[in-house]
Tab-separated table of C-alpha atoms in Angstrom:
chain	number	residue	atom	x	y	z
A	1	GLN	CA	103.060	-127.685	-78.993
A	2	SER	CA	102.878	-126.081	-75.569
A	3	ALA	CA	103.548	-128.158	-73.233
A	4	LEU	CA	106.786	-131.267	-73.205
A	5	THR	CA	104.844	-135.065	-72.509
A	6	GLN	CA	105.170	-136.381	-69.215
A	7	PRO	CA	103.180	-138.673	-67.259
A	8	ALA	CA	100.202	-137.700	-64.832
A	9	SER	CA	100.997	-139.538	-62.315
A	10	VAL	CA	103.083	-142.484	-61.475
A	11	SER	CA	104.547	-144.865	-58.294
A	12	GLY	CA	106.354	-146.896	-55.946
A	13	SER	CA	107.334	-148.561	-53.328
A	14	PRO	CA	110.406	-147.689	-50.827
A	15	GLY	CA	113.408	-148.913	-52.253
A	16	GLN	CA	111.485	-149.937	-55.857
A	17	SER	CA	112.971	-147.433	-59.038
A	18	ILE	CA	110.599	-145.722	-60.964
A	19	THR	CA	111.786	-143.912	-64.275
A	20	ILE	CA	109.251	-140.608	-65.361
A	21	SER	CA	109.221	-139.872	-68.596
A	22	CYS	CA	109.208	-136.960	-71.010
A	23	THR	CA	108.810	-136.972	-74.516
A	24	GLY	CA	108.800	-133.378	-76.987
A	25	ALA	CA	109.585	-133.692	-80.240
A	26	SER	CA	113.359	-132.248	-82.878
A	27	SER	CA	112.504	-129.197	-81.362
A	28	ASP	CA	113.606	-128.422	-78.498
A	29	ILE	CA	114.753	-132.118	-76.602
A	30	GLY	CA	115.120	-134.398	-80.076
A	31	GLY	CA	117.683	-131.027	-81.367
A	32	TYR	CA	119.690	-130.027	-78.020
A	33	ASN	CA	121.808	-131.241	-74.778
A	34	TYR	CA	119.505	-129.011	-73.342
A	35	VAL	CA	116.850	-131.189	-70.741
A	36	SER	CA	115.879	-129.976	-67.058
A	37	TRP	CA	114.744	-131.755	-64.097
A	38	TYR	CA	112.492	-129.965	-61.278
A	39	ARG	CA	111.159	-131.392	-57.733
A	40	GLN	CA	108.263	-129.576	-56.350
A	41	TYR	CA	106.388	-129.948	-53.226
A	42	PRO	CA	103.015	-128.859	-52.835
A	43	GLY	CA	102.891	-125.319	-52.434
A	44	LYS	CA	106.935	-125.010	-52.088
A	45	ALA	CA	109.392	-123.391	-55.818
A	46	PRO	CA	110.545	-125.493	-57.497
A	47	LYS	CA	114.622	-127.204	-56.987
A	48	LEU	CA	116.883	-128.203	-59.586
A	49	LEU	CA	117.462	-131.822	-59.921
A	50	ILE	CA	119.502	-132.778	-63.120
A	51	TYR	CA	120.756	-130.405	-66.307
A	52	GLY	CA	122.246	-130.304	-69.038
A	53	VAL	CA	120.489	-133.822	-69.796
A	54	THR	CA	122.305	-135.962	-67.018
A	55	ASN	CA	124.055	-134.054	-64.697
A	56	ARG	CA	123.718	-133.452	-60.229
A	57	PRO	CA	124.276	-130.439	-59.408
A	58	SER	CA	126.206	-130.174	-55.450
A	59	GLY	CA	123.725	-131.207	-53.264
A	60	VAL	CA	121.901	-133.536	-55.204
A	61	SER	CA	121.522	-137.357	-54.244
A	62	TYR	CA	123.082	-139.635	-56.005
A	63	ARG	CA	119.703	-141.272	-56.256
A	64	PHE	CA	118.852	-139.073	-58.593
A	65	SER	CA	119.335	-140.052	-62.655
A	66	ALA	CA	118.771	-139.001	-66.575
A	67	SER	CA	119.493	-139.760	-68.987
A	68	LYS	CA	117.701	-138.219	-73.128
A	69	SER	CA	117.217	-141.385	-76.187
A	70	GLY	CA	115.696	-139.344	-79.200
A	71	ASN	CA	112.687	-137.308	-78.721
A	72	THR	CA	112.169	-138.271	-75.456
A	73	ALA	CA	114.060	-137.709	-72.169
A	74	SER	CA	113.617	-139.828	-69.059
A	75	LEU	CA	114.885	-139.001	-64.157
A	76	THR	CA	115.141	-142.109	-62.270
A	77	ILE	CA	114.815	-142.712	-59.645
A	78	SER	CA	116.165	-145.291	-57.210
A	79	GLY	CA	115.892	-147.254	-54.082
A	80	LEU	CA	112.773	-144.894	-53.542
A	81	GLN	CA	112.024	-142.630	-50.779
A	82	ALA	CA	108.923	-141.398	-49.147
A	83	GLU	CA	109.859	-137.955	-48.742
A	84	ASP	CA	110.159	-138.318	-52.837
A	85	GLU	CA	106.537	-137.997	-53.554
A	86	ALA	CA	106.612	-134.538	-55.753
A	87	ASP	CA	105.857	-132.810	-58.562
A	88	TYR	CA	107.940	-133.624	-60.830
A	89	TYR	CA	109.074	-131.726	-64.278
A	90	CYS	CA	110.983	-131.500	-67.029
A	91	SER	CA	111.661	-128.605	-69.164
A	92	SER	CA	114.406	-128.555	-72.115
A	93	TYR	CA	115.561	-125.124	-74.324
A	94	THR	CA	113.460	-125.238	-77.344
A	95	SER	CA	113.591	-123.115	-80.913
A	96	ASN	CA	110.388	-122.752	-80.770
A	97	LYS	CA	110.046	-118.848	-81.726
A	98	SER	CA	106.404	-118.684	-80.095
A	99	LEU	CA	108.991	-119.946	-76.424
A	100	ARG	CA	112.914	-120.458	-74.952
A	101	LEU	CA	111.701	-122.705	-72.555
A	102	LEU	CA	108.867	-125.878	-72.223
A	103	PHE	CA	108.333	-127.731	-69.163
A	104	GLY	CA	106.259	-130.781	-69.453
A	105	GLY	CA	102.746	-131.152	-67.912
A	106	GLY	CA	104.021	-132.681	-65.092
A	107	THR	CA	104.123	-136.015	-63.177
A	108	LYS	CA	102.848	-136.208	-59.561
A	109	LEU	CA	104.623	-139.441	-57.502
A	110	THR	CA	103.345	-141.253	-55.465
A	111	VAL	CA	104.491	-143.491	-52.570
A	112	LEU	CA	103.713	-145.831	-51.647
B	1	GLU	CA	123.597	-118.336	-49.941
B	2	ALA	CA	121.626	-117.327	-53.699
B	3	GLN	CA	118.704	-116.326	-52.334
B	4	LEU	CA	115.945	-114.357	-54.369
B	5	GLY	CA	111.922	-112.815	-52.981
B	6	GLU	CA	109.282	-111.817	-55.328
B	7	SER	CA	106.820	-108.909	-54.463
B	8	GLY	CA	103.268	-107.671	-55.567
B	9	GLY	CA	101.337	-109.623	-55.809
B	10	GLY	CA	97.243	-109.064	-55.656
B	11	LEU	CA	94.160	-109.405	-57.488
B	12	VAL	CA	93.617	-107.526	-59.594
B	13	LYS	CA	90.719	-106.785	-62.285
B	14	PRO	CA	90.429	-108.751	-65.623
B	15	GLY	CA	92.112	-105.517	-67.962
B	16	GLY	CA	94.550	-103.985	-65.328
B	17	SER	CA	98.365	-103.512	-64.795
B	18	LEU	CA	100.187	-105.509	-61.956
B	19	ARG	CA	104.296	-104.987	-61.061
B	20	LEU	CA	106.587	-107.801	-59.985
B	21	SER	CA	109.520	-106.909	-58.615
B	22	CYS	CA	111.762	-110.053	-57.522
B	23	THR	CA	115.222	-108.701	-54.968
B	24	ALA	CA	118.438	-111.181	-55.048
B	25	SER	CA	120.884	-110.933	-52.696
B	26	GLY	CA	123.706	-113.774	-52.267
B	27	PHE	CA	124.819	-114.190	-54.997
B	28	THR	CA	127.102	-111.934	-57.668
B	29	PHE	CA	123.623	-110.215	-59.946
B	30	THR	CA	125.582	-109.277	-63.003
B	31	SER	CA	126.503	-112.288	-63.950
B	32	TYR	CA	122.565	-114.051	-64.421
B	33	THR	CA	119.815	-114.091	-66.593
B	34	ILE	CA	117.057	-114.119	-64.641
B	35	ASN	CA	113.495	-115.808	-65.644
B	36	TRP	CA	110.452	-115.123	-64.565
B	37	VAL	CA	108.154	-119.052	-63.850
B	38	ARG	CA	104.602	-119.140	-64.033
B	39	GLN	CA	101.659	-121.376	-62.136
B	40	ALA	CA	98.090	-122.089	-61.985
B	41	PRO	CA	96.250	-123.103	-59.605
B	42	GLY	CA	96.878	-126.645	-59.292
B	43	LYS	CA	98.248	-125.833	-62.649
B	44	GLY	CA	102.216	-127.180	-64.558
B	45	LEU	CA	104.952	-125.110	-64.494
B	46	GLU	CA	104.829	-121.969	-68.049
B	47	TRP	CA	108.191	-120.058	-68.697
B	48	VAL	CA	107.035	-116.402	-68.803
B	49	SER	CA	110.093	-114.282	-69.566
B	50	SER	CA	113.621	-114.030	-69.486
B	51	ILE	CA	116.504	-111.057	-69.136
B	52	SER	CA	119.717	-111.526	-69.553
B	53	SER	CA	122.436	-109.670	-67.783
B	54	SER	CA	123.222	-106.704	-68.705
B	55	SER	CA	119.691	-106.471	-71.139
B	56	THR	CA	120.585	-107.213	-73.665
B	57	TYR	CA	118.739	-110.367	-74.501
B	58	LEU	CA	114.624	-110.562	-73.418
B	59	PHE	CA	112.675	-112.718	-74.791
B	60	TYR	CA	108.414	-113.536	-73.287
B	61	ALA	CA	105.876	-116.274	-74.434
B	62	ASP	CA	104.146	-116.257	-77.269
B	63	SER	CA	100.842	-115.911	-74.156
B	64	VAL	CA	101.892	-112.975	-73.207
B	65	ARG	CA	104.126	-110.964	-75.634
B	66	GLY	CA	102.803	-106.918	-76.039
B	67	ARG	CA	101.140	-106.613	-72.902
B	68	PHE	CA	104.753	-108.064	-69.600
B	69	THR	CA	107.332	-105.938	-70.210
B	70	LEU	CA	110.870	-106.884	-68.358
B	71	SER	CA	113.481	-104.842	-66.687
B	72	ARG	CA	116.326	-105.377	-64.195
B	73	ASP	CA	117.847	-102.563	-62.057
B	74	ASN	CA	121.069	-103.846	-61.690
B	75	ALA	CA	122.360	-101.054	-58.700
B	76	LYS	CA	119.091	-102.795	-57.304
B	77	SER	CA	119.524	-106.488	-57.980
B	78	SER	CA	116.418	-106.087	-58.463
B	79	VAL	CA	114.048	-107.360	-62.240
B	80	TYR	CA	110.627	-106.082	-62.490
B	81	LEU	CA	107.886	-107.693	-64.520
B	82	GLN	CA	105.544	-105.206	-65.486
B	83	MET	CA	101.731	-106.537	-66.011
B	84	ASN	CA	98.695	-104.795	-68.443
B	85	SER	CA	95.884	-105.756	-70.220
B	86	LEU	CA	95.654	-108.550	-67.349
B	87	ARG	CA	93.565	-111.104	-68.374
B	88	PRO	CA	92.152	-114.076	-66.010
B	89	GLU	CA	94.392	-116.429	-67.216
B	90	ASP	CA	97.058	-115.339	-66.433
B	91	THR	CA	95.940	-116.489	-62.244
B	92	GLY	CA	98.819	-117.983	-61.047
B	93	VAL	CA	101.945	-118.096	-58.651
B	94	TYR	CA	104.696	-116.460	-60.148
B	95	PHE	CA	108.312	-117.468	-59.731
B	96	CYS	CA	111.454	-115.258	-60.937
B	97	ALA	CA	114.075	-118.527	-60.958
B	98	ARG	CA	118.044	-117.534	-62.009
B	99	GLU	CA	119.798	-119.069	-64.651
B	100	ALA	CA	122.293	-121.156	-63.881
B	101	THR	CA	124.960	-120.119	-65.656
B	102	THR	CA	125.876	-123.750	-66.992
B	103	GLY	CA	124.524	-122.614	-70.034
B	104	GLU	CA	121.913	-125.122	-70.358
B	105	ASP	CA	118.911	-123.039	-69.055
B	106	ALA	CA	118.738	-124.137	-65.981
B	107	PHE	CA	117.022	-123.141	-63.101
B	108	ASP	CA	119.258	-123.359	-59.611
B	109	VAL	CA	117.806	-120.648	-57.538
B	110	TRP	CA	113.935	-120.193	-57.606
B	111	GLY	CA	111.669	-117.662	-55.293
B	112	GLN	CA	109.336	-118.436	-53.179
B	113	GLY	CA	106.547	-116.614	-55.404
B	114	THR	CA	104.064	-114.560	-55.445
B	115	MET	CA	100.659	-114.773	-56.177
B	116	VAL	CA	98.808	-112.646	-59.188
B	117	THR	CA	94.793	-113.140	-59.420
B	118	VAL	CA	92.655	-111.764	-62.100
B	119	SER	CA	89.309	-111.456	-61.000
B	120	SER	CA	86.796	-109.646	-61.542
């Protein structure tokens, strides 16, 4: 498995909520609570938004929440703001011996 | 403030070598696992390698195993990625990232990245 599956793009209007899915397998998302989410602006380093499936690091807005069901994790951004326009990546530990960590392919969020 | 900074990137011919450095400041370096993550131009993130705090545990992605070697010097708060037999598909921005101590394989501090270009 080369990457977790994310939609290439999502969009929403200011004030709305959007959800980004991240689908893996029982050897990664489904088998462990080691899912993280990152936001990346163009030309910048990623920033951790969520760790351990549902936990927000100190300083991350409450507008970011996440969950997991089976082999699929989800990131929800509520009260969309223009500054939320960015690329979002999920990651998960994997028991696949070829890798230790898998990233999703990334989702481009457009705020209309 | 915890910070990481990468250096050593550049243009190299296929088959050549580069050594990337990642230097830490603002935190107790000896307590943390450090990872390298790369991003090909216009593409997503790819985990490359990780080294535990005392260098006991080393992991590599299949795509780089046997060609890349990760090491660290805790006295210098630095991690080094020796990249040999470079291929065009190794081109991209290389980030070093600190693994959070919460243990969920989350990367809570990232460097700004260094660009590696493999081209003839």
